[in-house]
XYZ file of N, CA, C and O in Angstrom:
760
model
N 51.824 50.744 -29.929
C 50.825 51.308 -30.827
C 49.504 51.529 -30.101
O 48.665 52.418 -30.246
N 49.528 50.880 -29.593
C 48.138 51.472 -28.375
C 48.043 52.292 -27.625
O 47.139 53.103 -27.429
N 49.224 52.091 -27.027
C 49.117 53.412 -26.539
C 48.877 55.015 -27.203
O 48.365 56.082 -26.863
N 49.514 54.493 -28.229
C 49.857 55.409 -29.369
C 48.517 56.105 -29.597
O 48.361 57.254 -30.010
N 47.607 55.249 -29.272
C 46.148 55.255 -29.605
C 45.202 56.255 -29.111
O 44.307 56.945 -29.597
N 45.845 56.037 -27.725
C 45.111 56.449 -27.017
C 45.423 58.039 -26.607
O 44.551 58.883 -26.396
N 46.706 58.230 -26.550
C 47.285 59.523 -27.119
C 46.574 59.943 -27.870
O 45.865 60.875 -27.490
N 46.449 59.495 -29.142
C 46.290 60.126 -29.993
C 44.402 60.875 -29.883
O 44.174 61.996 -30.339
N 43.435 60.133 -29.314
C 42.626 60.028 -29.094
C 42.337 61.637 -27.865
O 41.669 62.670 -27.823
N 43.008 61.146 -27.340
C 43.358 62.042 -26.183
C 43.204 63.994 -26.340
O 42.662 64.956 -25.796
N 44.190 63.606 -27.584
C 44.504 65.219 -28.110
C 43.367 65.631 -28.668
O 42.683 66.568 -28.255
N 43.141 64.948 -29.612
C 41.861 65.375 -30.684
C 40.538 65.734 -29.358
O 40.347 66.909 -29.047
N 40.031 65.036 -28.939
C 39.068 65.491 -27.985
C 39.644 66.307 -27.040
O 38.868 67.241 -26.836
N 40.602 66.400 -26.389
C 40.816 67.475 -25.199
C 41.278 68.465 -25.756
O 41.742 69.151 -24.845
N 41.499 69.158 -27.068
C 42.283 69.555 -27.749
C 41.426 70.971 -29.490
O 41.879 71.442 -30.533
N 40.222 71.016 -28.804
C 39.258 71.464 -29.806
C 40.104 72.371 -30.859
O 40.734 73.391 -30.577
N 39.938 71.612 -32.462
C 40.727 72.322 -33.408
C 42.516 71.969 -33.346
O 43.385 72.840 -33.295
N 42.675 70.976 -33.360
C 43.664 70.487 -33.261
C 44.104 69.686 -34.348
O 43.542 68.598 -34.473
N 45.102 70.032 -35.264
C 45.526 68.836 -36.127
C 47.013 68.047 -35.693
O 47.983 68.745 -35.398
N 47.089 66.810 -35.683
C 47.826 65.654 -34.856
C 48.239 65.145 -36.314
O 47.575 65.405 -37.317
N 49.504 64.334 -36.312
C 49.880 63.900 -37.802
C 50.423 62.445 -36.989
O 51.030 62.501 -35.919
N 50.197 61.560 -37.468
C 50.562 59.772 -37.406
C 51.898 59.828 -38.570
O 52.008 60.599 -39.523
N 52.659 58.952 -38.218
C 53.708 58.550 -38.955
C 54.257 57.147 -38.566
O 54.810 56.822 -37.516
N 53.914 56.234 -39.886
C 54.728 54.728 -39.753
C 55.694 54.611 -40.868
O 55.929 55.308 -41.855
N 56.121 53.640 -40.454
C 57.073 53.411 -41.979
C 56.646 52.701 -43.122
O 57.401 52.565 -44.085
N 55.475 52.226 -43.102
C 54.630 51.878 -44.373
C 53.270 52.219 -44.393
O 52.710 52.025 -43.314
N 52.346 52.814 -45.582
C 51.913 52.680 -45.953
C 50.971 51.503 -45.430
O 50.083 51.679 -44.596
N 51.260 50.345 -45.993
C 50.379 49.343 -45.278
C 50.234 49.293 -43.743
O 49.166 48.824 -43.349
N 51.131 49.699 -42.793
C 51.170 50.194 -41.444
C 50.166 51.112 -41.124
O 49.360 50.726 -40.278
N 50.037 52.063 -41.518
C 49.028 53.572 -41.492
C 47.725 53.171 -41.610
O 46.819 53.308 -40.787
N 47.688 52.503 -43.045
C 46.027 52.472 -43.135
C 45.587 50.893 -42.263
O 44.438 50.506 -42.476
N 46.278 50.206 -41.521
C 46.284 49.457 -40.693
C 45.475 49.905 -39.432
O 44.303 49.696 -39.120
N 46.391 50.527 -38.866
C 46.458 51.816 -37.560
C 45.006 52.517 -37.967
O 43.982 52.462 -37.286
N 45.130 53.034 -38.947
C 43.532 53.959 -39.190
C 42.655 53.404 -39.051
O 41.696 53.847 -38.418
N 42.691 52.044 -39.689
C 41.654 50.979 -39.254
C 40.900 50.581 -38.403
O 39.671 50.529 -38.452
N 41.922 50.135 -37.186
C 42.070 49.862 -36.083
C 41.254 50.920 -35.001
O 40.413 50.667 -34.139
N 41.907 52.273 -35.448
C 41.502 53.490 -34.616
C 39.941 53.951 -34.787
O 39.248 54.590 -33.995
N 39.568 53.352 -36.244
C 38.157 53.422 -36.732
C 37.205 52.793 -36.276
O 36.032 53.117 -36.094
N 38.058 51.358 -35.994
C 36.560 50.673 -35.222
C 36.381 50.855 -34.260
O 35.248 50.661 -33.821
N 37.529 51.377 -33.338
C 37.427 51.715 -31.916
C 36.856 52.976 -31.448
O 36.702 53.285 -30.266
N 36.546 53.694 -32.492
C 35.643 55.061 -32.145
C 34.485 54.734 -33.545
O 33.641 55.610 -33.357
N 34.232 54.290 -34.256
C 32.939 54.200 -35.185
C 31.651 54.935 -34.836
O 30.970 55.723 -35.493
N 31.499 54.360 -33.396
C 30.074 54.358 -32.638
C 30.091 56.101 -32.000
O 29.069 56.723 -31.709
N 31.237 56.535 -31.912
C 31.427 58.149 -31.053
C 30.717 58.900 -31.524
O 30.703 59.264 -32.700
N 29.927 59.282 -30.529
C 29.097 60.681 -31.221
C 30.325 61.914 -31.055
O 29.837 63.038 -30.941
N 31.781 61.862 -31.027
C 32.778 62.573 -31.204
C 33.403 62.630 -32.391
O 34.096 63.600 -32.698
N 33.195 61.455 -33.285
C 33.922 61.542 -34.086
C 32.653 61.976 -35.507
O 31.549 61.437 -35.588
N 33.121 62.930 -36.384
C 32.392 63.477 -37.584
C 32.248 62.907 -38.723
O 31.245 62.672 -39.396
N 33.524 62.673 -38.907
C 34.122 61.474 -40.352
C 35.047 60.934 -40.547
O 35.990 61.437 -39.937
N 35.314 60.051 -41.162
C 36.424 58.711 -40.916
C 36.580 58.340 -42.502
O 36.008 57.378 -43.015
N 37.368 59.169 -43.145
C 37.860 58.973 -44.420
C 39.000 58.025 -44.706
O 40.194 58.291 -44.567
N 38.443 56.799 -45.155
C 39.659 56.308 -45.424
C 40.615 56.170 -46.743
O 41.823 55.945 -46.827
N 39.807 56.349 -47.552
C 40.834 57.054 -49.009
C 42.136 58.029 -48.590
O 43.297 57.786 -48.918
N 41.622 59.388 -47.656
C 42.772 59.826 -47.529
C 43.210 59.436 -45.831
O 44.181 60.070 -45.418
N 42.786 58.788 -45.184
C 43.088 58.412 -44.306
C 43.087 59.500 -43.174
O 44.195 59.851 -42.767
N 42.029 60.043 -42.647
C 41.956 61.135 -41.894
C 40.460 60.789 -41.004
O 39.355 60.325 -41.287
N 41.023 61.214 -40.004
C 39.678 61.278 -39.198
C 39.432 62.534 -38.109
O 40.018 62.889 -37.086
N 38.559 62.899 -38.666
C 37.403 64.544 -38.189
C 36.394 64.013 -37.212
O 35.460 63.218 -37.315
N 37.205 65.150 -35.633
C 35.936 64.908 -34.385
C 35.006 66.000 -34.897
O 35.058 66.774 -35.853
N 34.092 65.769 -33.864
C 33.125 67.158 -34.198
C 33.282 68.250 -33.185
O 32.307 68.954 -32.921
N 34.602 68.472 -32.512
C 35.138 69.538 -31.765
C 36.346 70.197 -33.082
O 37.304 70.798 -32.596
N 36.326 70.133 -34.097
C 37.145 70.244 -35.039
C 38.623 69.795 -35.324
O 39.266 69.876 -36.371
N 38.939 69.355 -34.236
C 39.780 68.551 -34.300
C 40.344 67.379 -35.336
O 39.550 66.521 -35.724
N 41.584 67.359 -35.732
C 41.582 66.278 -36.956
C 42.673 65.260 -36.686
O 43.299 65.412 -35.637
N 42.957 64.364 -37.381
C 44.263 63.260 -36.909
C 44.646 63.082 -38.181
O 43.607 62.761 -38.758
N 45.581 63.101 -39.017
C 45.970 62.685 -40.306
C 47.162 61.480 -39.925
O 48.106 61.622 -39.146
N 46.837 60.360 -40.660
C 47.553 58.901 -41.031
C 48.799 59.375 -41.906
O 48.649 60.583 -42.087
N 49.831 58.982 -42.452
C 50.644 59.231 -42.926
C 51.395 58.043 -42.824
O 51.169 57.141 -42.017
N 52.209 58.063 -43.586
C 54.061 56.919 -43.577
C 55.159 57.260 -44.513
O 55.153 57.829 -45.604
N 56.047 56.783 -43.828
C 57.438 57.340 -44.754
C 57.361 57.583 -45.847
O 57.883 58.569 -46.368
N 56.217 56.133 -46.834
C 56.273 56.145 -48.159
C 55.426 57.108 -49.171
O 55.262 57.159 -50.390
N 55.039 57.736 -48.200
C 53.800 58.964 -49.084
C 54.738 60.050 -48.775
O 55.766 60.215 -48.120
N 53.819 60.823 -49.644
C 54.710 62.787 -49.744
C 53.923 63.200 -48.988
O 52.695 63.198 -48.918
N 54.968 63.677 -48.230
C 55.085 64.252 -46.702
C 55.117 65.751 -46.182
O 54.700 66.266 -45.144
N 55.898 66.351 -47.513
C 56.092 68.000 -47.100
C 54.979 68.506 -47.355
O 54.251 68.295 -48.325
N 54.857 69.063 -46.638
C 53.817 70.573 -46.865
C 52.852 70.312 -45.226
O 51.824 70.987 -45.168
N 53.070 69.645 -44.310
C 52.276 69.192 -43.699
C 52.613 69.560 -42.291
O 53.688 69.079 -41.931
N 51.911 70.376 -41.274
C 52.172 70.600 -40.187
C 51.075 70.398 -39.044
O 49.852 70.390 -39.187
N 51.956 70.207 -37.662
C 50.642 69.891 -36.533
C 50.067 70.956 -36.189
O 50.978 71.776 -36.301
N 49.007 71.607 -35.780
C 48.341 72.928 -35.546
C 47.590 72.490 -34.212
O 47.188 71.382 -33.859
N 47.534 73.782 -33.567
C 46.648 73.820 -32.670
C 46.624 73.411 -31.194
O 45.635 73.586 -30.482
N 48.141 72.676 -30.641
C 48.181 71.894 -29.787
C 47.996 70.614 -30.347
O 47.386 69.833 -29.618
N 48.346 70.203 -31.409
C 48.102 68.495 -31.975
C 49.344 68.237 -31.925
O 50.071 69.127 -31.484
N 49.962 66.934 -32.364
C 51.218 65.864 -31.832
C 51.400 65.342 -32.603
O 50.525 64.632 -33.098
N 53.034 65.453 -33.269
C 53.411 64.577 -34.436
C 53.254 63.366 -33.418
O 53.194 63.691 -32.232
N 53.176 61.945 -33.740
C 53.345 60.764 -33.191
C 53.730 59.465 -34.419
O 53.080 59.048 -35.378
N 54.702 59.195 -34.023
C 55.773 58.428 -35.176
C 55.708 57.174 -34.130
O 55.889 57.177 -32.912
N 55.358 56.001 -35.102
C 54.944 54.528 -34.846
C 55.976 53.617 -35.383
O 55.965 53.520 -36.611
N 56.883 52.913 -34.737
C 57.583 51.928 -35.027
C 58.999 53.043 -35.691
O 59.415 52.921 -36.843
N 59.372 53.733 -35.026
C 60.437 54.660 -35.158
C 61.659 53.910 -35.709
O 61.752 53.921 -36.937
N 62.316 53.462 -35.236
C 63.096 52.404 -35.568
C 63.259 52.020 -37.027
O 64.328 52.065 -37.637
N 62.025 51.616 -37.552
C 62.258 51.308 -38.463
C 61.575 52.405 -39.533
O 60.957 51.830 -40.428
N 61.566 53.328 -39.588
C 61.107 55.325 -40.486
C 62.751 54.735 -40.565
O 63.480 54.234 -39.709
N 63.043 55.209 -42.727
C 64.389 55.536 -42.833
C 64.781 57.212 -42.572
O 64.219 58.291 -42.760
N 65.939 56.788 -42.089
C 66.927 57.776 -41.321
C 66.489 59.310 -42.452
O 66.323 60.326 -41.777
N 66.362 59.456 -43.539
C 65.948 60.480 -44.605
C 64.445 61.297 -44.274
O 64.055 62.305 -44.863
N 63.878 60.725 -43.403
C 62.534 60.895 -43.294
C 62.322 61.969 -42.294
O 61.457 62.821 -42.499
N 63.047 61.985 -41.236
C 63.032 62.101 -40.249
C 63.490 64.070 -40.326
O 63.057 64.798 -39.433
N 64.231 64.570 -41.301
C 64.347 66.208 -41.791
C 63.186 66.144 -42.237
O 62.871 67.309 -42.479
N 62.578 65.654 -42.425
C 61.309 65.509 -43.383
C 59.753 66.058 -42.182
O 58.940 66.919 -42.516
N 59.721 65.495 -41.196
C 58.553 65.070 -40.386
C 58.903 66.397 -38.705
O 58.245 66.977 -37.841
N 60.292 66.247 -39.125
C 60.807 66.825 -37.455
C 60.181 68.757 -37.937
O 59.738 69.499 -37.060
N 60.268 69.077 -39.014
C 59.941 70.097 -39.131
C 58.427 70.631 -39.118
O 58.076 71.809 -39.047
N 57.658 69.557 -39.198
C 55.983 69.671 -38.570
C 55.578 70.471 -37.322
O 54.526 71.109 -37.351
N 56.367 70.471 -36.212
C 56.503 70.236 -34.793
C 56.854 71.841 -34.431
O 56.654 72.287 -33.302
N 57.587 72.930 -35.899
C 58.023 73.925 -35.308
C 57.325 75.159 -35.474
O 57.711 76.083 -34.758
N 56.114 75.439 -36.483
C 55.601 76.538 -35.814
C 54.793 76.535 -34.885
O 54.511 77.651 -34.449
N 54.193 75.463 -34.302
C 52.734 75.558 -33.245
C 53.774 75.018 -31.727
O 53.377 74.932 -30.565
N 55.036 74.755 -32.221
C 55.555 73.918 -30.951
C 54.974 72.885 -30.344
O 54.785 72.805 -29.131
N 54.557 71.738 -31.500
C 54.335 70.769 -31.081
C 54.748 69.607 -30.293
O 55.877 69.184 -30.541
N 54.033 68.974 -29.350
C 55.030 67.453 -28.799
C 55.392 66.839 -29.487
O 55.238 67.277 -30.627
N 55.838 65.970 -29.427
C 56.384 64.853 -30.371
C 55.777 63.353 -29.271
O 55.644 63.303 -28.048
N 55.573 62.509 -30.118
C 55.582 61.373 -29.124
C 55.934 60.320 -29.961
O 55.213 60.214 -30.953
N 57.078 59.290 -29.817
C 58.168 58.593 -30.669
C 58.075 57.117 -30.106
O 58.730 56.845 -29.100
N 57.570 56.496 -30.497
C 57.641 54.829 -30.265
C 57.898 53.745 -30.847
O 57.227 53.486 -31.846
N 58.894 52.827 -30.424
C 59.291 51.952 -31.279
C 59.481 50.560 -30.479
O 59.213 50.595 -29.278
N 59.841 49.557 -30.935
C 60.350 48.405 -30.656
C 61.984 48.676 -30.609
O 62.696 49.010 -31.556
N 62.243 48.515 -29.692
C 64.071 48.390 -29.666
C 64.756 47.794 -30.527
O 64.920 46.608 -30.240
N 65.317 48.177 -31.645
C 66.287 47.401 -32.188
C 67.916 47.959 -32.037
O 68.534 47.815 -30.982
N 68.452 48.552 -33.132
C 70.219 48.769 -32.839
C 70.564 49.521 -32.231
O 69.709 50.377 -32.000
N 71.347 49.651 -31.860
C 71.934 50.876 -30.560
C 72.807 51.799 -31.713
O 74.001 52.097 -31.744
N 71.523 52.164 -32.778
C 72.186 53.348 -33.686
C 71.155 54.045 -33.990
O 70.199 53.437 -33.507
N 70.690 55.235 -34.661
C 69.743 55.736 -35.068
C 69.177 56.738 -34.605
O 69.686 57.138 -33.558
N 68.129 57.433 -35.052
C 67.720 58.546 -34.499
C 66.754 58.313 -33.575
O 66.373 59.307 -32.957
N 66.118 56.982 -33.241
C 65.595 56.335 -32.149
C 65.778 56.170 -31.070
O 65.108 56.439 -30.072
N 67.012 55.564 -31.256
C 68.122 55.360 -29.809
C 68.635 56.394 -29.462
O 68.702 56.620 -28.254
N 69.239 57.490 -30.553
C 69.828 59.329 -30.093
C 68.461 59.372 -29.071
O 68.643 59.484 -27.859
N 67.135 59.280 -29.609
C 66.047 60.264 -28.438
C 66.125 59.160 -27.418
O 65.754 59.572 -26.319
N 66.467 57.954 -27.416
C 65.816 57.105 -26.062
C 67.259 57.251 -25.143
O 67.048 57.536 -23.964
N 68.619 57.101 -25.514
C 69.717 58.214 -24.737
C 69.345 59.002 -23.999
O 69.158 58.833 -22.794
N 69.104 60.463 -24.926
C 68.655 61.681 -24.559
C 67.873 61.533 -23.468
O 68.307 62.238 -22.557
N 66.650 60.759 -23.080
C 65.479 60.470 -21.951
C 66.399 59.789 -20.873
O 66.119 60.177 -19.739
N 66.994 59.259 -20.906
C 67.764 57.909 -20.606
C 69.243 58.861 -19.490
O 69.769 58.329 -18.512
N 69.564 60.129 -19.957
C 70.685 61.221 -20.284
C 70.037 62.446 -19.106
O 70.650 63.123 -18.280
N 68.136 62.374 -19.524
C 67.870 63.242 -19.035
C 67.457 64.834 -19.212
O 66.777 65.584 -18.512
N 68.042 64.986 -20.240
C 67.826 65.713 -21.765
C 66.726 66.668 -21.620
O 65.669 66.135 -21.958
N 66.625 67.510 -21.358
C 65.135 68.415 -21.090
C 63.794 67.882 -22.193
O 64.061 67.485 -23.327
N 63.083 67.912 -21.936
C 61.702 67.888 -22.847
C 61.852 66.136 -23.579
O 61.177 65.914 -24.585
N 62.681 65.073 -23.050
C 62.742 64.143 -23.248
C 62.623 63.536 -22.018
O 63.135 63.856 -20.945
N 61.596 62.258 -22.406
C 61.261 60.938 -21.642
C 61.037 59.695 -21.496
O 62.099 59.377 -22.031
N 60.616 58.789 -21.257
C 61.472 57.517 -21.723
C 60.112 56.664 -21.103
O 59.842 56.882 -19.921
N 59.616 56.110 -21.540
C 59.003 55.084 -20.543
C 59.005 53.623 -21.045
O 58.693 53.600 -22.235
N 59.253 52.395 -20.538
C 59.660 51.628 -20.771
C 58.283 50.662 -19.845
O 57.887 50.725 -18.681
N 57.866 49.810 -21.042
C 56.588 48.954 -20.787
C 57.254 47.341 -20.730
O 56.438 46.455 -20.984
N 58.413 46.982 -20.474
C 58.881 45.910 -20.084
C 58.163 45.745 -18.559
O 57.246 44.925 -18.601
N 58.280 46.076 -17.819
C 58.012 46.346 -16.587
C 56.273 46.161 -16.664
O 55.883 45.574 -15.655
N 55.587 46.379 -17.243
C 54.018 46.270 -17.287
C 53.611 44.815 -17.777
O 54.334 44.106 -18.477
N 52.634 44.550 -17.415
C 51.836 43.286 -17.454
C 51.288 43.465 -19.183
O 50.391 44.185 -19.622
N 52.014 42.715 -19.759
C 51.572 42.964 -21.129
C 51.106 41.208 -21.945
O 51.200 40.813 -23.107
N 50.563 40.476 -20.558
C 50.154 38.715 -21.373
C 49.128 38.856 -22.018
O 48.938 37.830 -22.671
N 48.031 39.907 -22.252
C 46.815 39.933 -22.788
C 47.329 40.038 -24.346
O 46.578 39.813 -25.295
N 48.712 40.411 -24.482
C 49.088 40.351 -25.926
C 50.140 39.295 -26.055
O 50.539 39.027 -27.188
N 50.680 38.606 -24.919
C 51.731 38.025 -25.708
C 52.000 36.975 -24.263
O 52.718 37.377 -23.347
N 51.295 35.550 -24.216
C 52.065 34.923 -23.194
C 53.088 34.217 -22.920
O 54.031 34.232 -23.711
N 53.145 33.422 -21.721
C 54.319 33.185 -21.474
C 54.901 31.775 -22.332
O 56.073 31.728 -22.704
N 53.965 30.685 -22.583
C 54.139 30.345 -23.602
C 54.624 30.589 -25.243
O 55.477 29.960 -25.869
N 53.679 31.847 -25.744
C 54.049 32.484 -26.634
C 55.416 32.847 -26.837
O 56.042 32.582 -27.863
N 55.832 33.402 -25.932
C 57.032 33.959 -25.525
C 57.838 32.502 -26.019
O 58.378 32.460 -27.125
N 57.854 31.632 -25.331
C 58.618 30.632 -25.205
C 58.871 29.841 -26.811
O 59.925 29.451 -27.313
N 57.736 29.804 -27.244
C 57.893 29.455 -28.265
C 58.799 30.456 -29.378
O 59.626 30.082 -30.210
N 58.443 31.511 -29.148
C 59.683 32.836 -30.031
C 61.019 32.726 -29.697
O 61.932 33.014 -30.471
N 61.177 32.286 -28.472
C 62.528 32.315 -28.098
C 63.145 30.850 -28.744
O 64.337 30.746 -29.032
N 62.212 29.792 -28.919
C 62.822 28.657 -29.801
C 63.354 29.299 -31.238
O 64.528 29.303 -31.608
N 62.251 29.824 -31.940
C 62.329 29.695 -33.685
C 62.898 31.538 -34.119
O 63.075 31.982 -35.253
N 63.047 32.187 -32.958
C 64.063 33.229 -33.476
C 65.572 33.274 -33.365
O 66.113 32.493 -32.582
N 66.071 33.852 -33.855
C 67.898 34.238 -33.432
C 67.669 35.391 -32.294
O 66.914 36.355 -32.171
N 68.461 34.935 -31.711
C 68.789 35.497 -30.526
C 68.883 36.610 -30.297
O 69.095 36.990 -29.145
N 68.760 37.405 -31.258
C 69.025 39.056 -31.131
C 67.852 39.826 -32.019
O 67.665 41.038 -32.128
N 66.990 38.519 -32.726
C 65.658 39.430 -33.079
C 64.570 39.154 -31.669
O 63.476 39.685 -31.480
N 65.203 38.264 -30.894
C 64.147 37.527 -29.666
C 64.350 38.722 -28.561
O 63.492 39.052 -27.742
N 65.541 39.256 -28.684
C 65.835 39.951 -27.596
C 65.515 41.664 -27.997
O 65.373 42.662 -27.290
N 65.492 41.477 -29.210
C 64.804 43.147 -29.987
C 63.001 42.720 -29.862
O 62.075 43.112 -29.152
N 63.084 42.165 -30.473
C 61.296 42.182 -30.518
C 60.316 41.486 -29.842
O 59.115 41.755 -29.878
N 60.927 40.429 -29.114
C 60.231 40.133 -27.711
C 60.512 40.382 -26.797
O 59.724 40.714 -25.912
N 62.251 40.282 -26.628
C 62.017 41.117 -25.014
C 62.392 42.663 -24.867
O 62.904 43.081 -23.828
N 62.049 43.679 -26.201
C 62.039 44.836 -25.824
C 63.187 45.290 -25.542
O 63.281 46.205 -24.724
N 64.450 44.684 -26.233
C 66.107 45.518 -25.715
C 66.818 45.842 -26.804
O 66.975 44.879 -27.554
N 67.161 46.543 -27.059
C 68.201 46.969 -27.766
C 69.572 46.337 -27.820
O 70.206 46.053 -26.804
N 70.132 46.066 -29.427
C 71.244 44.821 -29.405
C 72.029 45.331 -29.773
O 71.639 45.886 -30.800
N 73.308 45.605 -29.542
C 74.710 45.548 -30.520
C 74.305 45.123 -31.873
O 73.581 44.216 -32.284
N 75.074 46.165 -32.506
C 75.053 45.879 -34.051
C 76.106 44.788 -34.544
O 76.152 44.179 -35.613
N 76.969 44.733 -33.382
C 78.398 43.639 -33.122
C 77.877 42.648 -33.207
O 78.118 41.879 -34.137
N 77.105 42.415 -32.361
C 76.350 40.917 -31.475
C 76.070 39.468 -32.477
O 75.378 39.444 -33.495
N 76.734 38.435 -31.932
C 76.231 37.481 -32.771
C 77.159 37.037 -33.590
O 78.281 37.513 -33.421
N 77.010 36.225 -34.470
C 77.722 35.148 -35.468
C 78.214 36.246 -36.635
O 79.343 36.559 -37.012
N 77.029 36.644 -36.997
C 77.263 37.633 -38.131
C 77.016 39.406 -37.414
O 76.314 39.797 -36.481
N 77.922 40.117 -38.327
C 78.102 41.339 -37.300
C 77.227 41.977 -38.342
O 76.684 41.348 -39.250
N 77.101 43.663 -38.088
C 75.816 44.080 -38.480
C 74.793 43.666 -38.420
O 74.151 43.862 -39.452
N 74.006 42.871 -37.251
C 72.398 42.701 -37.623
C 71.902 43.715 -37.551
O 72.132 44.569 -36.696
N 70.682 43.814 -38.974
C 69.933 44.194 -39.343
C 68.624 43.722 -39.622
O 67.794 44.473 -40.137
């Protein structure tokens, strides 16, 4: 999600007149994220207005970013201008959503930028992280296991998750891998 951030940040200023659309899977996720993204530019003499009723925030290069999540109505809504659908915690957006959001992306030919926490080796998550993985034209993959990430999570920390989780949410959501839906005592984790 930070990164996510900074992307997102990215477009709107390099990007004059640009509308960018956010997508989480809740509601409480979004206006989280908006939050977050608010205090970290408040002070910008870039940014114009920071609505959080509808959850939108206006640079003063005209540029815009709209918040969104699965659980709000979604159609009618497209990226313009060189802006970037960017879908947060992919993984978990239900599978219905996704005809829903992918069609934003097609008259301006927008990027897409798709991030999640690894969970089942099913979904329309794992189809795009394959695809990168495959090689797939206009798909890419980058994988932050490999990066120094203790400023959020140490090695202690760590240690302690690996006590009080099951073994296959420790290995989805702390160490970043993707599990068999087989895996484990009980089959289907979910």
């Amino acid at each position: 999600s930070f990164t996510l951030a900074q992307i997102l940040f990215f477009v709107a200023i390099n990007r004059p007149g640009s509308l960018s659309i956010y997508i989480s899977p809740t509601n409480d996720s979004s206006r989280k994220f908006f939050q977050d993204m608010s205090e970290f530019c408040s002070e910008s003499p870039l940014v114009k207005k920071l609505n959080e009723s509808l959850l939108e925030m206006r640079f003063t290069n005209g540029s815009k970013i709209k918040f969104r999540s699965a659980e709000s109505k979604l159609r009618g809504n497209s990226c313009k201008r060189g802006g970037i659908l960017a879908v947060d915690e992919a993984n978990f957006v239900p599978p219905d959503i996704w005809e829903v959001i992918l069609p934003f992306t097609n008259v301006s030919h927008a990027n897409k930028v798709i991030i999640s926490t690894p969970r089942l080796k099913a979904g329309t998550f794992y189809d795009y992280y394959t695809r990168a993985l495959n090689g797939d034209k206009g798909y890419y993959y980058i994988n932050t296991k490999n990066y120094d990430t203790s400023m959020f999570l140490s090695d202690s920390q760590k240690e302690e998750y690996r006590k009080i989780l099951s073994p296959q949410a420790y290995q989805s959501e702390i160490l970043g891998e993707f599990i068999d839906s087989s895996q484990g005592v009980f089959k289907d984790y979910q």
